[in-house]
């Protein structure tokens, strides 16, 4: 029996910020590329991206 392990929220936020900083080398980071880089489903990623936006970490 395989037990699914979930990533802690802090690890997801860290990965999102890393992906955003990687994509920023060209001046902007596309949401699709960030989601793929962080290996998240769209609904989960949007929740975390909105959280980062509300906290003032992203625009």
Short mmCIF file of C-alpha atoms in Angstrom, two decimals:
data_model
loop_
_atom_site.label_atom_id
_atom_site.label_comp_id
_atom_site.label_asym_id
_atom_site.label_seq_id
_atom_site.Cartn_x
_atom_site.Cartn_y
_atom_site.Cartn_z
CA UNK A 1 0.00 0.00 0.00
CA UNK A 2 1.38 3.39 -1.04
CA UNK A 3 0.79 6.32 1.28
CA UNK A 4 0.70 9.72 -0.40
CA UNK A 5 2.97 12.32 1.15
CA UNK A 6 1.98 15.94 0.81
CA UNK A 7 4.47 18.79 0.62
CA UNK A 8 4.34 21.32 3.42
CA UNK A 9 2.97 24.69 2.36
CA UNK A 10 6.30 26.40 3.04
CA UNK A 11 8.02 24.10 0.53
CA UNK A 12 5.39 24.90 -2.10
CA UNK A 13 5.77 28.64 -1.52
CA UNK A 14 9.56 28.32 -1.72
CA UNK A 15 9.35 26.39 -4.99
CA UNK A 16 6.93 28.95 -6.46
CA UNK A 17 9.26 31.82 -5.55
CA UNK A 18 12.22 29.95 -7.06
CA UNK A 19 10.27 29.37 -10.28
CA UNK A 20 9.20 33.01 -10.40
CA UNK A 21 12.78 34.24 -9.95
CA UNK A 22 13.97 31.86 -12.69
CA UNK A 23 11.30 33.13 -15.08
CA UNK A 24 12.01 36.77 -14.23
CA UNK A 25 15.30 36.66 -16.11
CA UNK A 26 13.36 37.75 -19.21
CA UNK A 27 11.45 40.43 -17.32
CA UNK A 28 8.34 38.44 -16.44
CA UNK A 29 7.19 34.99 -15.42
CA UNK A 30 4.14 33.39 -17.02
CA UNK A 31 1.67 31.72 -14.69
CA UNK A 32 1.64 28.55 -16.81
CA UNK A 33 5.42 28.22 -16.61
CA UNK A 34 5.38 28.80 -12.86
CA UNK A 35 2.71 26.12 -12.37
CA UNK A 36 4.63 23.60 -14.47
CA UNK A 37 7.93 24.40 -12.78
CA UNK A 38 6.42 23.96 -9.30
CA UNK A 39 4.68 20.74 -10.39
CA UNK A 40 1.25 21.76 -9.06
CA UNK A 41 -2.31 21.50 -10.24
CA UNK A 42 -3.77 24.77 -11.50
CA UNK A 43 -6.26 25.20 -8.65
CA UNK A 44 -3.63 24.62 -5.97
CA UNK A 45 -1.09 26.85 -7.67
CA UNK A 46 -3.57 29.70 -8.07
CA UNK A 47 -4.37 29.52 -4.35
CA UNK A 48 -0.69 29.90 -3.45
CA UNK A 49 -0.01 32.53 -6.13
CA UNK A 50 -2.95 34.61 -4.88
CA UNK A 51 -1.64 34.22 -1.34
CA UNK A 52 1.78 35.51 -2.45
CA UNK A 53 0.15 38.37 -4.34
CA UNK A 54 -1.95 39.39 -1.32
CA UNK A 55 1.15 39.31 0.90
CA UNK A 56 2.96 41.61 -1.55
CA UNK A 57 5.60 39.15 -2.76
CA UNK A 58 4.40 39.18 -6.39
CA UNK A 59 2.57 41.49 -8.74
#
